[in-house]
Amino acid sequence: MMEYPVRVMTIAGSAAGGSAGVQADLKTFEELDVYGMSIITAIVGRHPETNQNVHLQSTEAIEAQFATAIKQVGADGVKTGMLFSKEVIEVVASLIQEKEIKTIVVDPVMIGKMNSKLLKDDAIEALIHQLIPMATIITPNVPEASILLGDRELHTVEDLKQAAVDLHKLGAKNVLVKGGRLEGPAVDVLFDGTTLTAFTAPRIDTVNTSGAGCTYSAAITAYLTKGKTVAEAVGLAKGFVTTAIEYGFSYTDIVGPTYHAATRKFGEAHPIKIEIVT
Ligand code: PXL
């Protein structure tokens, strides 16, 4: 009998260009051989005349998608991306809680690469109090970690370590602070409540990193749901996203996508240095 893949759901925004959001998540899930489902919270696409960029879905539409996916398939793991409003966060938190989904990855998406505002200011408290405490892992980048810590400045790996320790107090079981936006090698710091682990990849000289954060957290979700430990999942996911960034490209003069298929097409994932730090 064929063994079915584990079932993973993304609750996030649709990024029309296919580089980020739900599209990046589903491409990543497929590459990593997990069964992907999507609950779309908002449709992101800028109207050329009105300039409207975020087309929020109703909480009813979000509940309907969730109910359908659970009834038709069920879920072993979930990741959240763009949630935009307090109301959406509240509904998503209660839906996840009701179904007792074991693996919960919260990517606290706030601002897109092209400066799209993906979380309202008045939604940050709801994220902190309602969703983050349920998370198996949260994956903030530097600007997101800074906002979650009340506008703390983060410049060095030492700052990332302290940020991971302090963010852990918000109640997530694990915190991964991603240092990709600092200078030098791309160092991310994981804190599980006891141990700090640093994951290092060389800096890749490219602008085509649209959706890299989504891809990374989707890969973490896939590996965790498949039964890897948190540190294993982060290391494997960082290898996957680093390879996708290495082969990133653009069809136009606009910042382009990472190449989700890169590990499969070009062989091994990029090696990642993993070390326990103090
Ligand atoms: O990369 C962050 C992101 C997440 N989700 C959606 C997006 C973006 C960036 O544009 O559009 C829907």
XYZ file of N, CA and C and ligand atoms in Angstrom:
846
model
N 0.847 -1.213 0.000
C 0.000 0.000 0.000
C 0.878 1.258 0.000
N 0.493 2.170 -0.840
C 1.231 3.435 -0.859
C 1.040 4.175 0.457
N 2.143 4.725 0.947
C 2.015 5.559 2.148
C 1.731 6.989 1.718
N 0.643 7.563 2.213
C 0.296 8.920 1.798
C 1.231 9.936 2.433
N 1.492 11.040 1.737
C 2.310 12.093 2.353
C 1.572 12.763 3.517
N 2.316 13.363 4.446
C 1.671 14.114 5.535
C 0.964 15.327 4.935
N -0.036 15.833 5.674
C -0.914 16.905 5.169
C -0.561 18.233 5.834
N -0.251 19.204 5.001
C 0.201 20.492 5.515
C -0.630 21.618 4.902
N -1.048 22.531 5.767
C -1.929 23.623 5.337
C -1.215 24.967 5.514
N -1.323 25.825 4.517
C -0.855 27.197 4.717
C -2.066 28.116 4.824
N -2.003 29.026 5.790
C -3.047 30.041 5.956
C -2.337 31.370 5.712
N -2.524 31.939 4.525
C -1.677 33.063 4.124
C -2.313 33.832 2.978
N -1.569 34.834 2.502
C -2.079 35.644 1.405
C -1.662 35.081 0.057
N -2.457 35.391 -0.960
C -2.104 35.026 -2.327
C -1.216 36.119 -2.916
N -0.035 35.751 -3.381
C 0.877 36.702 -4.021
C 0.793 36.450 -5.525
N 0.159 37.376 -6.238
C -0.196 37.126 -7.636
C 0.992 36.719 -8.499
N 2.166 37.261 -8.217
C 3.338 36.970 -9.036
C 3.919 35.579 -8.829
N 3.419 34.870 -7.837
C 3.835 33.471 -7.658
C 5.135 33.274 -6.895
N 5.739 34.361 -6.411
C 7.038 34.207 -5.733
C 6.893 33.996 -4.234
N 5.833 34.532 -3.658
C 5.719 34.582 -2.193
C 4.366 34.015 -1.765
N 4.050 34.211 -0.489
C 2.737 33.860 0.025
C 2.337 32.411 -0.250
N 1.045 32.209 -0.446
C 0.488 30.870 -0.658
C 1.174 30.144 -1.812
N 1.494 30.903 -2.868
C 2.100 30.256 -4.043
C 3.476 29.689 -3.700
N 4.283 30.454 -2.961
C 5.605 29.961 -2.550
C 5.455 28.764 -1.624
N 4.464 28.822 -0.748
C 4.257 27.736 0.211
C 3.899 26.442 -0.514
N 2.952 26.520 -1.439
C 2.514 25.293 -2.138
C 3.636 24.716 -3.007
N 4.406 25.599 -3.659
C 5.536 25.093 -4.464
C 6.538 24.366 -3.560
N 6.783 24.959 -2.402
C 7.738 24.358 -1.457
C 7.203 23.022 -0.937
N 5.930 22.991 -0.585
C 5.331 21.740 -0.086
C 5.484 20.630 -1.131
N 5.233 20.979 -2.371
C 5.319 19.976 -3.438
C 6.757 19.460 -3.580
N 7.705 20.394 -3.546
C 9.117 19.987 -3.666
C 9.514 19.046 -2.536
N 8.924 19.250 -1.361
C 9.343 18.460 -0.195
C 8.398 17.290 0.075
N 7.556 17.001 -0.898
C 6.700 15.818 -0.855
C 5.790 15.768 0.373
N 5.138 16.904 0.645
C 4.036 16.890 1.610
C 2.792 17.338 0.853
N 1.626 16.923 1.327
C 0.377 17.278 0.645
C -0.031 18.687 1.070
N -0.079 19.624 0.118
C -0.333 21.022 0.444
C -1.783 21.443 0.293
N -2.237 22.255 1.245
C -3.579 22.869 1.168
C -3.430 24.353 1.460
N -4.400 25.159 0.989
C -4.251 26.602 1.203
C -5.552 27.249 1.637
N -5.426 28.101 2.636
C -6.527 28.923 3.114
C -6.097 30.358 2.827
N -6.762 31.036 1.920
C -6.313 32.360 1.489
C -6.981 33.451 2.325
N -6.142 34.246 2.985
C -6.647 35.303 3.878
C -6.865 36.611 3.131
N -6.029 36.818 2.117
C -6.090 38.080 1.370
C -5.469 37.838 0.006
N -5.873 38.634 -0.947
C -5.267 38.549 -2.276
C -4.435 39.813 -2.451
N -3.129 39.615 -2.700
C -2.236 40.763 -2.841
C -1.932 40.971 -4.315
N -2.241 42.156 -4.812
C -1.989 42.507 -6.201
C -2.375 43.963 -6.351
N -1.447 44.763 -6.908
C -1.715 46.200 -6.949
C -2.521 46.580 -8.190
N -3.647 47.233 -7.969
C -4.465 47.694 -9.097
C -3.789 48.906 -9.724
N -3.561 48.886 -11.061
C -2.772 49.961 -11.679
C -3.403 51.345 -11.538
N -4.699 51.414 -11.421
C -5.321 52.748 -11.316
C -5.664 53.134 -9.884
N -6.310 52.229 -9.164
C -6.726 52.596 -7.797
C -5.566 52.463 -6.813
N -4.526 51.687 -7.180
C -3.378 51.439 -6.316
C -3.714 50.507 -5.156
N -4.938 50.005 -5.121
C -5.264 49.094 -4.013
C -4.451 47.807 -4.139
N -3.885 47.373 -3.034
C -2.924 46.269 -3.060
C -3.410 45.056 -2.281
N -4.072 45.291 -1.143
C -4.515 44.175 -0.301
C -6.023 44.017 -0.443
N -6.452 42.857 -0.894
C -7.877 42.571 -1.058
C -8.225 41.500 -0.028
N -8.610 41.956 1.138
C -8.820 41.059 2.282
C -10.036 40.170 2.041
N -9.934 38.916 2.449
C -11.081 38.004 2.369
C -11.890 38.106 3.662
N -13.151 37.775 3.603
C -13.986 37.846 4.802
C -13.616 36.706 5.750
N -13.908 36.892 7.032
C -13.647 35.796 7.980
C -14.520 34.587 7.609
N -15.672 34.853 7.036
C -16.531 33.735 6.604
C -15.851 32.909 5.503
N -15.221 33.598 4.553
C -14.519 32.886 3.466
C -13.341 32.085 4.030
N -12.681 32.642 5.039
C -11.534 31.948 5.651
C -12.034 30.698 6.393
N -13.102 30.858 7.166
C -13.674 29.706 7.881
C -14.149 28.626 6.915
N -14.726 29.048 5.801
C -15.241 28.078 4.826
C -14.106 27.266 4.207
N -13.004 27.948 3.859
C -11.860 27.235 3.274
C -11.280 26.241 4.275
N -11.156 26.691 5.511
C -10.582 25.831 6.557
C -11.460 24.589 6.744
N -12.769 24.811 6.847
C -13.696 23.689 7.075
C -13.616 22.685 5.922
N -13.535 23.210 4.707
C -13.465 22.336 3.528
C -12.188 21.505 3.530
N -11.056 22.152 3.788
C -9.774 21.439 3.782
C -9.741 20.373 4.876
N -10.264 20.712 6.044
C -10.246 19.751 7.155
C -11.180 18.573 6.849
N -12.333 18.891 6.290
C -13.301 17.822 6.018
C -12.819 16.911 4.887
N -12.276 17.531 3.844
C -11.855 16.734 2.674
C -10.569 15.960 2.935
N -9.663 16.578 3.709
C -8.312 16.007 3.834
C -7.868 15.838 5.291
N -7.998 16.897 6.089
C -7.422 16.900 7.453
C -6.033 17.497 7.412
N -5.469 17.832 8.568
C -4.148 18.489 8.559
C -3.273 17.952 9.685
N -2.014 17.682 9.340
C -1.026 17.274 10.351
C -0.179 18.463 10.789
N -0.061 19.453 9.911
C 0.735 20.629 10.234
C 0.131 21.851 9.569
N 0.413 23.024 10.149
C -0.108 24.266 9.580
C 0.962 25.350 9.683
N 0.992 26.238 8.690
C 1.809 27.439 8.831
C 0.931 28.640 8.562
N 1.209 29.724 9.274
C 0.507 30.964 8.971
C 1.499 31.955 8.379
N 0.996 32.727 7.399
C 1.790 33.790 6.791
C 1.058 35.109 6.981
N 0.725 35.747 5.867
C 0.037 37.042 5.949
C -1.365 36.884 6.541
N -1.627 37.585 7.636
C -2.951 37.502 8.280
C -3.664 38.853 8.287
N -2.908 39.902 8.161
C -3.356 41.286 7.954
C -4.104 41.936 9.114
N -5.224 41.351 9.570
C -6.023 42.081 10.559
C -6.205 41.286 11.849
N -6.571 42.023 12.888
C -6.879 41.446 14.192
C -7.996 40.403 14.067
N -9.014 40.724 13.284
C -10.162 39.811 13.138
C -9.712 38.488 12.511
N -8.853 38.575 11.495
C -8.381 37.347 10.840
C -7.537 36.537 11.821
N -6.668 37.194 12.566
C -5.822 36.475 13.529
C -6.700 35.745 14.544
N -7.730 36.410 15.030
C -8.611 35.791 16.031
C -9.296 34.549 15.476
N -9.797 34.660 14.265
C -10.495 33.522 13.662
C -9.516 32.370 13.391
N -8.341 32.697 12.877
C -7.346 31.663 12.554
C -6.884 30.962 13.836
N -6.626 31.729 14.882
C -6.176 31.124 16.148
C -7.241 30.161 16.666
N -8.502 30.554 16.600
C -9.518 29.663 17.165
C -9.737 28.439 16.279
N -9.626 28.569 14.966
C -9.763 27.406 14.079
C -8.648 26.381 14.325
N -7.420 26.879 14.460
C -6.284 25.962 14.670
C -6.425 25.260 16.020
N -6.817 26.029 17.029
C -6.935 25.480 18.381
C -7.980 24.361 18.439
N -9.116 24.608 17.794
C -10.210 23.622 17.798
C -9.783 22.272 17.237
N -8.942 22.318 16.194
C -8.587 21.067 15.504
C -7.367 20.393 16.112
N -6.771 21.023 17.101
C -5.604 20.443 17.794
C -4.534 19.977 16.808
N -4.173 20.853 15.879
C -3.118 20.519 14.905
C -1.776 20.563 15.635
N -0.953 19.520 15.414
C 0.236 19.339 16.250
C 1.359 20.331 15.912
N 1.639 20.488 14.642
C 2.752 21.360 14.243
C 2.195 22.704 13.782
N 2.604 23.769 14.459
C 2.094 25.107 14.116
C 3.292 26.045 13.920
N 3.482 26.473 12.683
C 4.582 27.386 12.367
C 3.976 28.767 12.106
N 4.410 29.754 12.877
C 3.882 31.113 12.706
C 4.990 32.000 12.138
N 4.822 32.372 10.873
C 5.742 33.321 10.245
C 5.083 34.693 10.425
N 5.621 35.537 11.292
C 4.928 36.793 11.615
C 5.111 37.859 10.533
N 4.579 37.534 9.356
C 4.739 38.371 8.172
C 4.166 39.778 8.425
N 4.965 40.801 8.166
C 4.497 42.177 8.396
C 4.608 43.063 7.156
N 5.757 42.992 6.475
C 5.975 43.859 5.303
C 6.599 43.021 4.188
N 6.084 43.146 2.963
C 6.639 42.393 1.828
C 7.888 43.074 1.262
N 8.587 42.351 0.398
C 9.837 42.871 -0.200
C 9.607 44.159 -0.969
N 8.426 44.272 -1.585
C 8.165 45.494 -2.346
C 7.378 46.488 -1.500
N 7.605 46.405 -0.178
C 6.999 47.325 0.772
C 5.482 47.258 0.873
N 4.926 46.085 0.549
C 3.482 45.903 0.776
C 3.265 45.747 2.270
N 2.269 46.442 2.791
C 1.961 46.302 4.218
C 1.066 45.078 4.381
N 1.574 44.068 5.090
C 0.880 42.783 5.154
C 0.271 42.506 6.524
N 0.518 43.406 7.492
C -0.099 43.293 8.823
C -0.402 44.698 9.323
N -1.636 44.919 9.740
C -2.005 46.240 10.255
C -1.357 46.459 11.625
N -1.057 47.695 11.943
C -0.406 47.990 13.228
C -1.230 47.486 14.409
N -2.545 47.629 14.307
C -3.374 47.234 15.456
C -3.596 45.723 15.529
N -2.941 44.969 14.642
C -3.057 43.506 14.689
C -1.881 42.865 15.429
N -0.865 43.670 15.721
C 0.351 43.104 16.333
C 0.069 42.519 17.722
N -0.764 43.202 18.491
C -1.110 42.697 19.831
C -1.818 41.338 19.740
N -2.727 41.213 18.780
C -3.453 39.938 18.614
C -2.484 38.825 18.222
N -1.525 39.154 17.356
C -0.513 38.171 16.959
C 0.256 37.705 18.196
N 0.662 38.667 19.017
C 1.458 38.356 20.207
C 0.649 37.537 21.221
N -0.592 37.914 21.446
C -1.340 37.282 22.540
C -2.144 36.057 22.119
N -2.556 35.997 20.846
C -3.444 34.898 20.458
C -2.773 33.803 19.649
N -1.822 34.167 18.801
C -1.272 33.150 17.895
C 0.118 32.671 18.331
N 0.980 33.602 18.658
C 2.361 33.219 18.990
C 2.424 32.211 20.151
N 1.601 32.349 21.202
C 1.701 31.371 22.300
C 1.352 29.935 21.880
N 0.644 29.758 20.756
C 0.285 28.413 20.301
C 1.374 27.779 19.440
N 2.355 28.576 19.045
C 3.266 28.143 17.975
C 4.301 27.122 18.431
N 4.563 26.158 17.553
C 5.717 25.268 17.718
C 6.978 26.097 17.490
N 6.917 26.977 16.497
C 8.065 27.852 16.193
C 7.550 29.127 15.527
N 8.188 30.254 15.852
C 7.953 31.500 15.115
C 9.242 31.855 14.376
N 9.100 32.531 13.237
C 10.268 32.743 12.356
C 10.419 34.212 11.934
N 10.555 35.143 12.885
C 10.669 36.555 12.486
C 12.005 36.872 11.809
N 11.979 37.782 10.831
C 13.224 38.358 10.322
C 13.581 39.559 11.216
N 14.621 40.287 10.844
C 15.086 41.371 11.724
C 14.017 42.450 11.951
N 13.408 43.001 10.888
C 12.378 44.026 11.169
C 11.205 43.494 11.996
N 10.803 42.261 11.756
C 9.673 41.687 12.512
C 10.054 41.460 13.974
N 11.249 40.909 14.203
C 11.703 40.692 15.588
C 11.781 42.031 16.308
N 12.284 43.029 15.606
C 12.418 44.361 16.188
C 11.045 44.900 16.624
N 10.048 44.787 15.768
C 8.698 45.280 16.110
C 8.106 44.469 17.268
N 8.278 43.149 17.230
C 7.735 42.312 18.322
C 8.392 42.640 19.661
N 9.599 43.201 19.607
C 10.303 43.571 20.841
C 10.162 45.067 21.134
N 9.134 45.698 20.595
C 8.892 47.108 20.892
C 9.926 48.034 20.274
N 10.241 47.796 18.989
C 11.171 48.633 18.220
C 12.611 48.593 18.714
N 13.038 47.428 19.165
C 14.447 47.273 19.550
C 15.318 47.214 18.296
N 16.474 47.871 18.339
C 17.385 47.804 17.185
C 18.213 46.530 17.232
N 18.333 45.854 16.105
C 19.102 44.610 16.030
C 20.137 44.751 14.915
N 21.404 44.648 15.284
C 22.463 44.849 14.280
C 23.442 43.690 14.185
N 23.631 42.955 15.259
C 24.687 41.938 15.285
C 24.092 40.566 15.620
N 24.927 39.534 15.460
C 24.473 38.189 15.830
C 24.197 38.139 17.332
N 24.979 38.858 18.120
C 24.701 38.931 19.568
C 23.296 39.485 19.811
N 22.917 40.503 19.051
C 21.554 41.072 19.174
C 20.493 40.021 18.815
N 20.779 39.210 17.789
C 19.811 38.170 17.374
C 19.621 37.150 18.491
N 20.733 36.781 19.139
C 20.662 35.788 20.227
C 19.798 36.316 21.366
N 20.042 37.566 21.745
C 19.251 38.155 22.834
C 17.785 38.275 22.412
N 17.562 38.631 21.161
C 16.182 38.754 20.658
C 15.476 37.398 20.729
N 16.169 36.317 20.347
C 15.551 34.978 20.374
C 15.180 34.599 21.807
N 16.073 34.888 22.746
C 15.805 34.571 24.165
C 14.615 35.393 24.655
N 14.579 36.662 24.333
C 13.490 37.517 24.832
C 12.153 37.197 24.151
N 12.194 36.901 22.863
C 10.940 36.566 22.157
C 10.363 35.239 22.651
N 11.229 34.354 23.143
C 10.746 33.068 23.669
C 9.750 33.271 24.816
N 9.889 34.386 25.516
C 8.983 34.683 26.646
C 7.547 34.919 26.176
N 7.340 35.140 24.872
C 5.974 35.325 24.366
C 5.200 34.004 24.312
N 5.895 32.871 24.505
C 5.166 31.614 24.663
C 5.307 30.597 23.541
N 5.940 30.954 22.423
C 6.187 29.951 21.377
C 7.219 28.957 21.912
N 7.119 27.691 21.478
C 8.072 26.695 21.990
C 9.485 26.950 21.465
N 9.578 27.464 20.259
C 10.877 27.753 19.640
C 10.803 29.086 18.914
N 11.957 29.777 18.896
C 12.029 31.056 18.182
C 13.228 30.999 17.236
N 12.986 31.317 15.963
C 14.085 31.422 14.995
C 14.138 32.865 14.524
N 15.199 33.584 14.904
C 15.358 34.954 14.418
C 16.305 34.896 13.224
N 15.818 35.384 12.075
C 16.555 35.248 10.823
C 17.361 36.514 10.535
N 18.658 36.330 10.391
C 19.549 37.478 10.221
C 19.888 37.793 8.782
N 19.111 37.290 7.838
C 19.412 37.508 6.425
C 19.577 38.969 6.032
N 18.959 39.874 6.799
C 19.037 41.289 6.414
C 20.206 42.013 7.064
N 20.986 41.320 7.896
C 22.199 41.944 8.442
C 23.301 41.835 7.385
N 24.468 42.434 7.677
C 25.576 42.296 6.729
C 26.353 41.016 7.025
N 27.148 40.565 6.065
C 27.965 39.368 6.281
C 27.178 38.105 5.997
N 27.670 36.940 6.489
C 26.981 35.691 6.208
C 25.549 35.715 6.749
N 24.681 34.874 6.188
C 23.278 34.830 6.627
C 23.178 33.912 7.847
N 23.133 34.515 9.028
C 23.094 33.752 10.280
C 21.697 33.844 10.881
N 21.098 32.686 11.194
C 19.811 32.645 11.887
C 20.044 31.986 13.243
N 19.327 32.472 14.257
C 19.532 31.947 15.612
C 18.240 31.326 16.122
N 18.365 30.066 16.579
C 17.217 29.323 17.131
C 17.353 29.231 18.644
N 16.260 29.511 19.370
C 16.250 29.287 20.820
C 15.048 28.413 21.161
N 15.326 27.314 21.889
C 14.253 26.366 22.244
C 13.892 26.451 23.719
N 14.369 27.484 24.388
C 14.108 27.624 25.821
C 15.311 27.206 26.649
N 16.231 26.468 26.031
C 17.439 26.010 26.734
C 18.698 26.330 25.933
N 18.664 25.970 24.665
C 19.880 26.016 23.845
C 19.725 27.012 22.702
N 20.820 27.749 22.450
C 20.868 28.636 21.288
C 21.658 27.932 20.189
N 21.092 27.861 19.001
C 21.789 27.228 17.875
C 21.864 28.228 16.734
N 23.059 28.360 16.142
C 23.226 29.269 15.000
C 23.310 28.447 13.717
N 22.621 28.925 12.688
C 22.607 28.297 11.358
C 23.197 29.315 10.389
N 24.286 28.944 9.733
C 24.986 29.926 8.896
C 25.107 29.455 7.453
N 24.764 30.350 6.541
C 24.985 30.124 5.107
C 25.767 31.327 4.591
N 26.544 31.150 3.521
C 27.232 32.314 2.973
C 26.229 33.306 2.393
N 26.599 34.590 2.347
C 25.720 35.568 1.710
C 25.729 35.348 0.201
N 24.570 35.333 -0.409
C 24.488 35.175 -1.863
C 24.173 36.544 -2.457
N 24.954 36.927 -3.443
C 24.829 38.266 -4.011
C 23.711 38.271 -5.057
N 22.502 38.589 -4.618
C 21.351 38.604 -5.535
C 20.295 39.543 -4.985
N 19.458 40.086 -5.869
C 18.295 40.839 -5.379
C 17.039 39.974 -5.484
N 17.153 38.827 -6.150
C 15.956 38.016 -6.424
C 15.650 37.071 -5.264
N 15.117 37.672 -4.198
C 14.824 36.911 -2.989
C 13.354 37.040 -2.603
N 12.506 37.452 -3.552
C 11.087 37.616 -3.213
C 10.504 36.283 -2.740
N 9.908 36.297 -1.570
C 9.281 35.085 -1.039
C 10.221 34.162 -0.290
N 11.451 34.594 -0.081
C 12.420 33.722 0.601
C 11.944 33.343 2.002
N 11.369 34.314 2.707
C 10.903 34.039 4.076
C 9.752 33.042 4.086
N 8.836 33.201 3.131
C 7.692 32.275 3.021
C 8.203 30.868 2.725
N 9.139 30.804 1.779
C 9.690 29.519 1.352
C 10.390 28.816 2.517
N 11.142 29.588 3.282
C 11.876 29.047 4.433
C 10.893 28.489 5.468
N 9.879 29.271 5.839
C 8.964 28.784 6.879
C 8.095 27.637 6.355
N 7.795 27.642 5.065
C 7.043 26.508 4.491
C 7.890 25.236 4.553
N 9.179 25.363 4.261
C 10.065 24.192 4.309
C 10.220 23.698 5.753
N 10.314 24.623 6.699
C 10.372 24.215 8.116
C 9.107 23.426 8.467
N 7.952 23.929 8.027
C 6.673 23.259 8.310
C 6.662 21.846 7.718
N 7.122 21.733 6.483
C 7.134 20.424 5.817
C 8.026 19.446 6.593
N 9.232 19.869 6.919
C 10.156 18.949 7.603
C 9.671 18.605 9.015
N 9.137 19.586 9.737
C 8.634 19.304 11.092
C 7.477 18.318 11.036
N 6.574 18.535 10.098
C 5.394 17.663 9.996
C 5.808 16.249 9.593
N 6.919 16.153 8.848
C 7.423 14.830 8.475
C 8.174 14.144 9.613
N 8.296 14.845 10.760
C 8.860 14.180 11.941
C 10.284 14.565 12.306
N 10.862 15.529 11.607
C 12.208 15.979 11.987
C 12.133 16.762 13.292
N 13.237 16.817 14.024
C 13.300 17.684 15.206
C 13.344 19.136 14.720
N 13.150 20.055 15.653
C 13.142 21.466 15.249
C 14.496 21.867 14.647
N 15.582 21.490 15.303
C 16.906 21.883 14.785
C 17.179 21.232 13.425
N 16.782 19.982 13.276
C 16.958 19.312 11.968
C 16.129 20.019 10.901
N 14.882 20.317 11.241
C 13.975 20.943 10.267
C 14.515 22.305 9.825
N 15.017 23.085 10.774
C 15.544 24.413 10.426
C 16.781 24.264 9.530
N 17.669 23.352 9.867
C 18.892 23.157 9.071
C 18.555 22.726 7.640
N 17.651 21.759 7.502
C 17.265 21.274 6.171
C 16.553 22.371 5.384
N 15.659 23.112 6.073
C 14.898 24.172 5.394
C 15.827 25.300 4.959
N 16.821 25.609 5.780
C 17.754 26.685 5.389
C 18.582 26.257 4.178
N 18.952 24.984 4.120
C 19.642 24.471 2.933
C 18.765 24.620 1.692
N 17.493 24.279 1.844
C 16.535 24.357 0.725
C 16.362 25.797 0.247
N 16.160 26.740 1.205
C 15.898 28.127 0.787
C 17.180 28.788 0.281
N 18.320 28.425 0.841
C 19.582 29.011 0.362
C 19.829 28.594 -1.086
N 19.530 27.354 -1.399
C 19.688 26.875 -2.779
C 18.689 27.590 -3.698
N 17.456 27.778 -3.204
C 16.438 28.502 -3.993
C 16.884 29.948 -4.247
N 17.534 30.561 -3.262
C 18.031 31.946 -3.419
C 19.209 31.964 -4.407
N 20.080 30.967 -4.273
C 21.263 30.890 -5.143
C 20.848 30.892 -6.623
N 19.739 30.224 -6.925
C 19.270 30.130 -8.311
C 18.095 31.070 -8.592
N 17.892 32.074 -7.725
C 16.812 33.047 -7.932
C 17.017 33.798 -9.245
N 15.954 34.299 -9.814
C 16.047 34.941 -11.136
C 14.912 35.934 -11.276
N 14.941 36.714 -12.359
C 13.826 37.630 -12.604
C 13.489 37.658 -14.089
N 12.214 37.656 -14.395
C 11.758 37.743 -15.778
C 11.680 39.192 -16.243
N 11.717 40.145 -15.298
C 11.471 41.556 -15.614
C 12.502 42.429 -14.892
N 12.224 43.727 -14.798
C 13.136 44.580 -14.026
C 12.680 44.688 -12.564
N 11.729 43.823 -12.171
C 11.235 43.810 -10.791
C 11.880 42.632 -10.069
N 12.167 42.836 -8.778
C 12.767 41.774 -7.953
C 12.045 40.447 -8.185
N 12.822 39.415 -8.465
C 12.234 38.139 -8.874
C 12.170 37.108 -7.769
N 11.623 35.944 -8.129
C 11.422 34.858 -7.162
C 12.694 34.074 -6.865
N 12.659 33.366 -5.767
C 13.652 32.319 -5.542
C 13.205 31.135 -6.401
N 14.135 30.232 -6.668
C 13.791 29.099 -7.530
C 13.477 27.890 -6.655
N 12.172 27.664 -6.476
C 11.751 26.616 -5.533
C 12.239 25.234 -5.938
N 12.423 25.008 -7.227
C 12.816 23.678 -7.717
C 14.331 23.467 -7.707
N 15.096 24.461 -7.221
C 16.558 24.418 -7.408
C 17.212 23.183 -6.797
N 16.813 22.799 -5.587
C 17.462 21.638 -4.959
C 17.228 20.387 -5.800
N 16.008 20.229 -6.275
C 15.695 19.048 -7.095
C 16.437 19.084 -8.433
N 16.471 20.264 -9.070
C 17.032 20.336 -10.413
C 18.547 20.333 -10.450
N 19.149 20.949 -9.419
C 20.606 21.123 -9.488
C 21.345 20.284 -8.459
N 20.637 19.329 -7.846
C 21.349 18.404 -6.958
C 21.216 18.788 -5.515
N 22.302 18.665 -4.791
C 22.320 18.825 -3.334
C 21.889 20.214 -2.884
N 21.240 20.263 -1.716
C 20.964 21.559 -1.092
C 22.280 22.145 -0.579
N 22.320 23.454 -0.509
C 23.490 24.168 -0.013
C 23.853 23.701 1.400
N 25.132 23.424 1.689
C 25.471 23.030 3.065
C 25.299 24.192 4.048
N 24.829 23.882 5.246
C 24.591 24.884 6.280
C 25.455 24.536 7.486
N 26.121 25.543 8.033
C 26.908 25.310 9.260
C 25.974 25.439 10.466
N 25.957 24.408 11.299
C 25.064 24.411 12.466
C 25.928 24.297 13.715
N 25.796 25.260 14.618
C 26.619 25.176 15.839
C 25.832 25.682 17.053
N 26.084 25.002 18.173
C 25.473 25.460 19.424
C 26.302 26.634 19.920
N 25.638 27.712 20.274
C 26.348 28.923 20.688
C 25.892 29.314 22.100
N 26.627 30.201 22.714
C 26.211 30.632 24.067
C 26.002 32.134 24.084
O 7.170 37.790 1.352
C 6.160 38.165 2.183
C 4.802 38.007 1.596
C 3.933 37.128 2.203
N 2.678 36.931 1.762
C 2.218 37.588 0.683
C 3.027 38.482 -0.006
C 4.356 38.701 0.458
C 5.225 39.632 -0.251
O 4.860 40.308 -1.169
O 2.557 39.126 -1.076
C 0.833 37.348 0.235
